[in-house]
């Protein structure tokens, strides 16, 4: 009986060893076929165009922040109150921020963030969470995070509009200013 279990043990060991080697080769082959050159990964991380558009703190409100590229630089604009007689304020510069700085602003692992942009004074910082991670994290209901003067929250990308919102009075009031001169 001991001879029989010794033969069975050798066969079992060979089988397990063969399966382990086959699995390792299979996984290695699969992972090698999907790797990207390091330069492409760095380039994708610095793509700030993911921020171009308008944002709000609630999905059912008009846009409150606009991020755009003007004259080769990234800028942000905030909605003006109705009394300003224009929709957007003067553009403020934005700059790329390294992902390693993410923990200063957000409680998310930097590996789940693909781009960060903010004002030079860091009063406003925006981060774009990788879509795959945003879909699996139950605490995120948007791919965009905002840090506004010591507070962090998700924000929503919405359509840009020319609806002036008096944020101080009623953020849900849709006040349209006619004949807005954006050159002011």
PDB file of C-alpha atoms in Angstrom:
ATOM      1  CA  UNK A   1       0.000   0.000   0.000  1.00  0.00           C
ATOM      2  CA  UNK A   2       2.847   2.335   0.670  1.00  0.00           C
ATOM      3  CA  UNK A   3       4.226   1.639  -2.819  1.00  0.00           C
ATOM      4  CA  UNK A   4       0.861   2.528  -4.320  1.00  0.00           C
ATOM      5  CA  UNK A   5       0.609   5.823  -2.407  1.00  0.00           C
ATOM      6  CA  UNK A   6       4.224   6.606  -3.299  1.00  0.00           C
ATOM      7  CA  UNK A   7       3.402   6.215  -7.039  1.00  0.00           C
ATOM      8  CA  UNK A   8       0.236   8.242  -6.599  1.00  0.00           C
ATOM      9  CA  UNK A   9       2.190  10.953  -4.792  1.00  0.00           C
ATOM     10  CA  UNK A  10       4.773  11.181  -7.617  1.00  0.00           C
ATOM     11  CA  UNK A  11       2.002  11.415 -10.227  1.00  0.00           C
ATOM     12  CA  UNK A  12       0.187  14.026  -8.197  1.00  0.00           C
ATOM     13  CA  UNK A  13       3.370  16.069  -7.743  1.00  0.00           C
ATOM     14  CA  UNK A  14       4.098  15.943 -11.498  1.00  0.00           C
ATOM     15  CA  UNK A  15       0.547  16.974 -12.297  1.00  0.00           C
ATOM     16  CA  UNK A  16       0.588  19.909  -9.898  1.00  0.00           C
ATOM     17  CA  UNK A  17       4.035  20.965 -11.105  1.00  0.00           C
ATOM     18  CA  UNK A  18       2.950  20.748 -14.763  1.00  0.00           C
ATOM     19  CA  UNK A  19      -0.176  22.781 -14.075  1.00  0.00           C
ATOM     20  CA  UNK A  20       1.836  25.441 -12.250  1.00  0.00           C
ATOM     21  CA  UNK A  21       4.358  25.736 -15.095  1.00  0.00           C
ATOM     22  CA  UNK A  22       1.577  25.853 -17.729  1.00  0.00           C
ATOM     23  CA  UNK A  23      -0.309  28.520 -15.784  1.00  0.00           C
ATOM     24  CA  UNK A  24       2.818  30.615 -15.319  1.00  0.00           C
ATOM     25  CA  UNK A  25       3.650  30.434 -19.030  1.00  0.00           C
ATOM     26  CA  UNK A  26       0.063  31.285 -19.965  1.00  0.00           C
ATOM     27  CA  UNK A  27      -0.054  34.290 -17.627  1.00  0.00           C
ATOM     28  CA  UNK A  28       3.337  35.521 -18.788  1.00  0.00           C
ATOM     29  CA  UNK A  29       2.280  35.301 -22.423  1.00  0.00           C
ATOM     30  CA  UNK A  30      -0.968  37.145 -21.706  1.00  0.00           C
ATOM     31  CA  UNK A  31       0.617  39.921 -19.709  1.00  0.00           C
ATOM     32  CA  UNK A  32       3.381  40.496 -22.267  1.00  0.00           C
ATOM     33  CA  UNK A  33       0.903  40.945 -25.107  1.00  0.00           C
ATOM     34  CA  UNK A  34      -0.893  43.776 -23.297  1.00  0.00           C
ATOM     35  CA  UNK A  35       2.015  45.827 -21.995  1.00  0.00           C
ATOM     36  CA  UNK A  36       2.476  49.363 -23.247  1.00  0.00           C
ATOM     37  CA  UNK A  37       5.767  51.108 -23.701  1.00  0.00           C
ATOM     38  CA  UNK A  38       6.547  53.296 -20.702  1.00  0.00           C
ATOM     39  CA  UNK A  39       6.551  56.468 -22.834  1.00  0.00           C
ATOM     40  CA  UNK A  40       2.893  55.916 -23.786  1.00  0.00           C
ATOM     41  CA  UNK A  41       1.871  55.535 -20.146  1.00  0.00           C
ATOM     42  CA  UNK A  42       3.601  58.808 -19.202  1.00  0.00           C
ATOM     43  CA  UNK A  43       2.029  60.592 -22.153  1.00  0.00           C
ATOM     44  CA  UNK A  44      -1.461  59.389 -21.232  1.00  0.00           C
ATOM     45  CA  UNK A  45      -0.964  60.533 -17.627  1.00  0.00           C
ATOM     46  CA  UNK A  46      -0.207  64.063 -18.754  1.00  0.00           C
ATOM     47  CA  UNK A  47      -3.190  64.396 -21.120  1.00  0.00           C
ATOM     48  CA  UNK A  48      -5.071  67.343 -19.610  1.00  0.00           C
ATOM     49  CA  UNK A  49      -7.679  67.450 -22.380  1.00  0.00           C
ATOM     50  CA  UNK A  50      -9.775  65.128 -20.204  1.00  0.00           C
ATOM     51  CA  UNK A  51     -10.645  68.263 -18.182  1.00  0.00           C
ATOM     52  CA  UNK A  52     -11.899  70.400 -21.071  1.00  0.00           C
ATOM     53  CA  UNK A  53     -15.544  71.164 -20.368  1.00  0.00           C
ATOM     54  CA  UNK A  54     -17.871  72.447 -17.676  1.00  0.00           C
ATOM     55  CA  UNK A  55     -18.533  71.199 -14.156  1.00  0.00           C
ATOM     56  CA  UNK A  56     -21.018  71.538 -11.347  1.00  0.00           C
ATOM     57  CA  UNK A  57     -21.369  70.156  -7.827  1.00  0.00           C
ATOM     58  CA  UNK A  58     -24.755  68.560  -8.506  1.00  0.00           C
ATOM     59  CA  UNK A  59     -25.909  66.823 -11.682  1.00  0.00           C
ATOM     60  CA  UNK A  60     -29.128  68.823 -11.870  1.00  0.00           C
ATOM     61  CA  UNK A  61     -27.534  72.293 -11.771  1.00  0.00           C
ATOM     62  CA  UNK A  62     -26.165  74.466 -14.554  1.00  0.00           C
ATOM     63  CA  UNK A  63     -22.416  74.554 -15.077  1.00  0.00           C
ATOM     64  CA  UNK A  64     -20.451  76.557 -12.510  1.00  0.00           C
ATOM     65  CA  UNK A  65     -16.822  76.024 -13.613  1.00  0.00           C
ATOM     66  CA  UNK A  66     -15.461  75.990 -17.154  1.00  0.00           C
ATOM     67  CA  UNK A  67     -12.030  74.542 -18.024  1.00  0.00           C
ATOM     68  CA  UNK A  68     -10.645  75.294 -21.457  1.00  0.00           C
ATOM     69  CA  UNK A  69      -7.464  75.789 -23.386  1.00  0.00           C
ATOM     70  CA  UNK A  70      -6.852  79.371 -24.475  1.00  0.00           C
ATOM     71  CA  UNK A  71      -3.751  80.492 -26.355  1.00  0.00           C
ATOM     72  CA  UNK A  72      -1.980  77.231 -25.548  1.00  0.00           C
ATOM     73  CA  UNK A  73      -2.587  77.383 -21.780  1.00  0.00           C
ATOM     74  CA  UNK A  74      -5.189  75.739 -19.585  1.00  0.00           C
ATOM     75  CA  UNK A  75      -7.550  78.128 -17.789  1.00  0.00           C
ATOM     76  CA  UNK A  76     -10.641  78.008 -15.610  1.00  0.00           C
ATOM     77  CA  UNK A  77     -13.577  80.366 -15.377  1.00  0.00           C
ATOM     78  CA  UNK A  78     -16.364  80.620 -12.811  1.00  0.00           C
ATOM     79  CA  UNK A  79     -19.977  81.654 -13.408  1.00  0.00           C
ATOM     80  CA  UNK A  80     -20.653  85.263 -12.552  1.00  0.00           C
ATOM     81  CA  UNK A  81     -23.688  86.459 -10.594  1.00  0.00           C
ATOM     82  CA  UNK A  82     -26.529  88.020 -12.589  1.00  0.00           C
ATOM     83  CA  UNK A  83     -25.400  91.521 -11.588  1.00  0.00           C
ATOM     84  CA  UNK A  84     -22.095  91.108 -13.489  1.00  0.00           C
ATOM     85  CA  UNK A  85     -23.818  91.304 -16.893  1.00  0.00           C
ATOM     86  CA  UNK A  86     -21.646  88.476 -18.222  1.00  0.00           C
ATOM     87  CA  UNK A  87     -21.787  84.717 -17.814  1.00  0.00           C
ATOM     88  CA  UNK A  88     -18.136  83.740 -17.106  1.00  0.00           C
ATOM     89  CA  UNK A  89     -15.444  85.603 -15.163  1.00  0.00           C
ATOM     90  CA  UNK A  90     -11.919  86.298 -16.410  1.00  0.00           C
ATOM     91  CA  UNK A  91      -9.818  83.210 -17.141  1.00  0.00           C
ATOM     92  CA  UNK A  92      -7.466  82.063 -14.337  1.00  0.00           C
ATOM     93  CA  UNK A  93      -4.410  79.944 -15.220  1.00  0.00           C
ATOM     94  CA  UNK A  94      -4.248  76.232 -14.473  1.00  0.00           C
ATOM     95  CA  UNK A  95      -1.219  73.954 -14.466  1.00  0.00           C
ATOM     96  CA  UNK A  96      -0.532  70.236 -14.536  1.00  0.00           C
ATOM     97  CA  UNK A  97       0.119  68.674 -11.132  1.00  0.00           C
ATOM     98  CA  UNK A  98       2.103  65.479 -10.599  1.00  0.00           C
ATOM     99  CA  UNK A  99       0.079  62.438  -9.520  1.00  0.00           C
ATOM    100  CA  UNK A 100       2.420  62.042  -6.560  1.00  0.00           C
ATOM    101  CA  UNK A 101       0.716  65.138  -5.064  1.00  0.00           C
ATOM    102  CA  UNK A 102      -2.743  63.499  -5.087  1.00  0.00           C
ATOM    103  CA  UNK A 103      -2.686  62.555  -1.346  1.00  0.00           C
ATOM    104  CA  UNK A 104      -2.354  66.255  -0.442  1.00  0.00           C
ATOM    105  CA  UNK A 105      -5.816  66.870  -1.878  1.00  0.00           C
ATOM    106  CA  UNK A 106      -7.741  63.593  -2.151  1.00  0.00           C
ATOM    107  CA  UNK A 107      -8.078  60.348  -0.218  1.00  0.00           C
ATOM    108  CA  UNK A 108      -7.489  58.128  -3.236  1.00  0.00           C
ATOM    109  CA  UNK A 109      -4.463  56.144  -4.303  1.00  0.00           C
ATOM    110  CA  UNK A 110      -2.584  58.110  -7.020  1.00  0.00           C
ATOM    111  CA  UNK A 111      -2.429  54.985  -9.189  1.00  0.00           C
ATOM    112  CA  UNK A 112      -6.195  55.343  -9.759  1.00  0.00           C
ATOM    113  CA  UNK A 113      -5.833  58.913 -11.077  1.00  0.00           C
ATOM    114  CA  UNK A 114      -4.733  59.612 -14.635  1.00  0.00           C
ATOM    115  CA  UNK A 115      -4.508  63.431 -14.626  1.00  0.00           C
ATOM    116  CA  UNK A 116      -4.439  66.316 -12.140  1.00  0.00           C
ATOM    117  CA  UNK A 117      -4.750  70.030 -12.871  1.00  0.00           C
ATOM    118  CA  UNK A 118      -5.042  73.004 -10.567  1.00  0.00           C
ATOM    119  CA  UNK A 119      -4.571  76.671  -9.940  1.00  0.00           C
ATOM    120  CA  UNK A 120      -1.010  77.697  -9.059  1.00  0.00           C
ATOM    121  CA  UNK A 121      -2.188  78.659  -5.535  1.00  0.00           C
ATOM    122  CA  UNK A 122      -3.894  75.220  -5.194  1.00  0.00           C
ATOM    123  CA  UNK A 123      -7.184  76.770  -4.068  1.00  0.00           C
ATOM    124  CA  UNK A 124      -8.791  74.637  -6.803  1.00  0.00           C
ATOM    125  CA  UNK A 125      -7.458  71.256  -7.888  1.00  0.00           C
ATOM    126  CA  UNK A 126      -9.230  68.825 -10.214  1.00  0.00           C
ATOM    127  CA  UNK A 127      -8.403  65.143 -10.627  1.00  0.00           C
ATOM    128  CA  UNK A 128      -9.641  62.679 -13.208  1.00  0.00           C
ATOM    129  CA  UNK A 129     -10.102  59.171 -11.817  1.00  0.00           C
ATOM    130  CA  UNK A 130      -9.494  56.314 -14.220  1.00  0.00           C
ATOM    131  CA  UNK A 131     -12.926  55.237 -15.526  1.00  0.00           C
ATOM    132  CA  UNK A 132     -12.357  51.589 -14.574  1.00  0.00           C
ATOM    133  CA  UNK A 133     -11.723  52.559 -10.948  1.00  0.00           C
ATOM    134  CA  UNK A 134     -14.614  55.042 -10.836  1.00  0.00           C
ATOM    135  CA  UNK A 135     -16.937  52.235 -11.958  1.00  0.00           C
ATOM    136  CA  UNK A 136     -15.931  49.883  -9.144  1.00  0.00           C
ATOM    137  CA  UNK A 137     -15.528  52.305  -6.217  1.00  0.00           C
ATOM    138  CA  UNK A 138     -18.941  52.708  -4.541  1.00  0.00           C
ATOM    139  CA  UNK A 139     -17.847  56.027  -3.012  1.00  0.00           C
ATOM    140  CA  UNK A 140     -17.385  57.612  -6.440  1.00  0.00           C
ATOM    141  CA  UNK A 141     -20.333  58.603  -8.573  1.00  0.00           C
ATOM    142  CA  UNK A 142     -18.233  60.620 -11.011  1.00  0.00           C
ATOM    143  CA  UNK A 143     -14.814  60.349 -12.662  1.00  0.00           C
ATOM    144  CA  UNK A 144     -13.967  63.876 -11.529  1.00  0.00           C
ATOM    145  CA  UNK A 145     -12.812  65.026  -8.112  1.00  0.00           C
ATOM    146  CA  UNK A 146     -12.482  68.620  -6.984  1.00  0.00           C
ATOM    147  CA  UNK A 147     -10.552  70.131  -4.140  1.00  0.00           C
ATOM    148  CA  UNK A 148     -11.769  73.627  -3.377  1.00  0.00           C
ATOM    149  CA  UNK A 149     -10.041  75.376  -0.514  1.00  0.00           C
ATOM    150  CA  UNK A 150      -9.625  72.559   2.012  1.00  0.00           C
ATOM    151  CA  UNK A 151     -12.579  70.444   0.932  1.00  0.00           C
ATOM    152  CA  UNK A 152     -12.762  67.559  -1.515  1.00  0.00           C
ATOM    153  CA  UNK A 153     -15.788  66.125  -3.280  1.00  0.00           C
ATOM    154  CA  UNK A 154     -16.882  64.565  -6.544  1.00  0.00           C
ATOM    155  CA  UNK A 155     -18.056  66.967  -9.219  1.00  0.00           C
ATOM    156  CA  UNK A 156     -19.964  66.327 -12.409  1.00  0.00           C
ATOM    157  CA  UNK A 157     -19.074  67.142 -15.971  1.00  0.00           C
ATOM    158  CA  UNK A 158     -22.074  68.812 -17.612  1.00  0.00           C
ATOM    159  CA  UNK A 159     -22.792  70.616 -20.844  1.00  0.00           C
ATOM    160  CA  UNK A 160     -21.431  74.144 -20.999  1.00  0.00           C
ATOM    161  CA  UNK A 161     -24.183  76.736 -21.144  1.00  0.00           C
ATOM    162  CA  UNK A 162     -24.784  80.469 -21.224  1.00  0.00           C
ATOM    163  CA  UNK A 163     -27.244  80.345 -18.347  1.00  0.00           C
ATOM    164  CA  UNK A 164     -26.260  82.829 -15.699  1.00  0.00           C
ATOM    165  CA  UNK A 165     -26.792  81.524 -12.195  1.00  0.00           C
ATOM    166  CA  UNK A 166     -26.925  83.727  -9.156  1.00  0.00           C
ATOM    167  CA  UNK A 167     -25.122  81.258  -6.914  1.00  0.00           C
ATOM    168  CA  UNK A 168     -25.487  83.453  -3.828  1.00  0.00           C
ATOM    169  CA  UNK A 169     -29.273  83.769  -4.109  1.00  0.00           C
ATOM    170  CA  UNK A 170     -30.472  80.483  -5.560  1.00  0.00           C
ATOM    171  CA  UNK A 171     -28.117  78.107  -7.386  1.00  0.00           C
ATOM    172  CA  UNK A 172     -31.097  76.471  -9.117  1.00  0.00           C
ATOM    173  CA  UNK A 173     -32.452  79.713 -10.615  1.00  0.00           C
ATOM    174  CA  UNK A 174     -31.952  79.822 -14.364  1.00  0.00           C
ATOM    175  CA  UNK A 175     -31.469  83.488 -15.156  1.00  0.00           C
ATOM    176  CA  UNK A 176     -30.566  84.097 -18.774  1.00  0.00           C
ATOM    177  CA  UNK A 177     -28.776  87.358 -19.550  1.00  0.00           C
ATOM    178  CA  UNK A 178     -29.495  88.568 -23.039  1.00  0.00           C
ATOM    179  CA  UNK A 179     -26.819  90.124 -25.272  1.00  0.00           C
ATOM    180  CA  UNK A 180     -23.871  89.036 -23.166  1.00  0.00           C
ATOM    181  CA  UNK A 181     -20.641  90.616 -24.355  1.00  0.00           C
ATOM    182  CA  UNK A 182     -17.930  88.040 -23.577  1.00  0.00           C
ATOM    183  CA  UNK A 183     -15.149  90.508 -24.519  1.00  0.00           C
ATOM    184  CA  UNK A 184     -15.561  92.447 -21.259  1.00  0.00           C
TER     185      UNK A 184
END
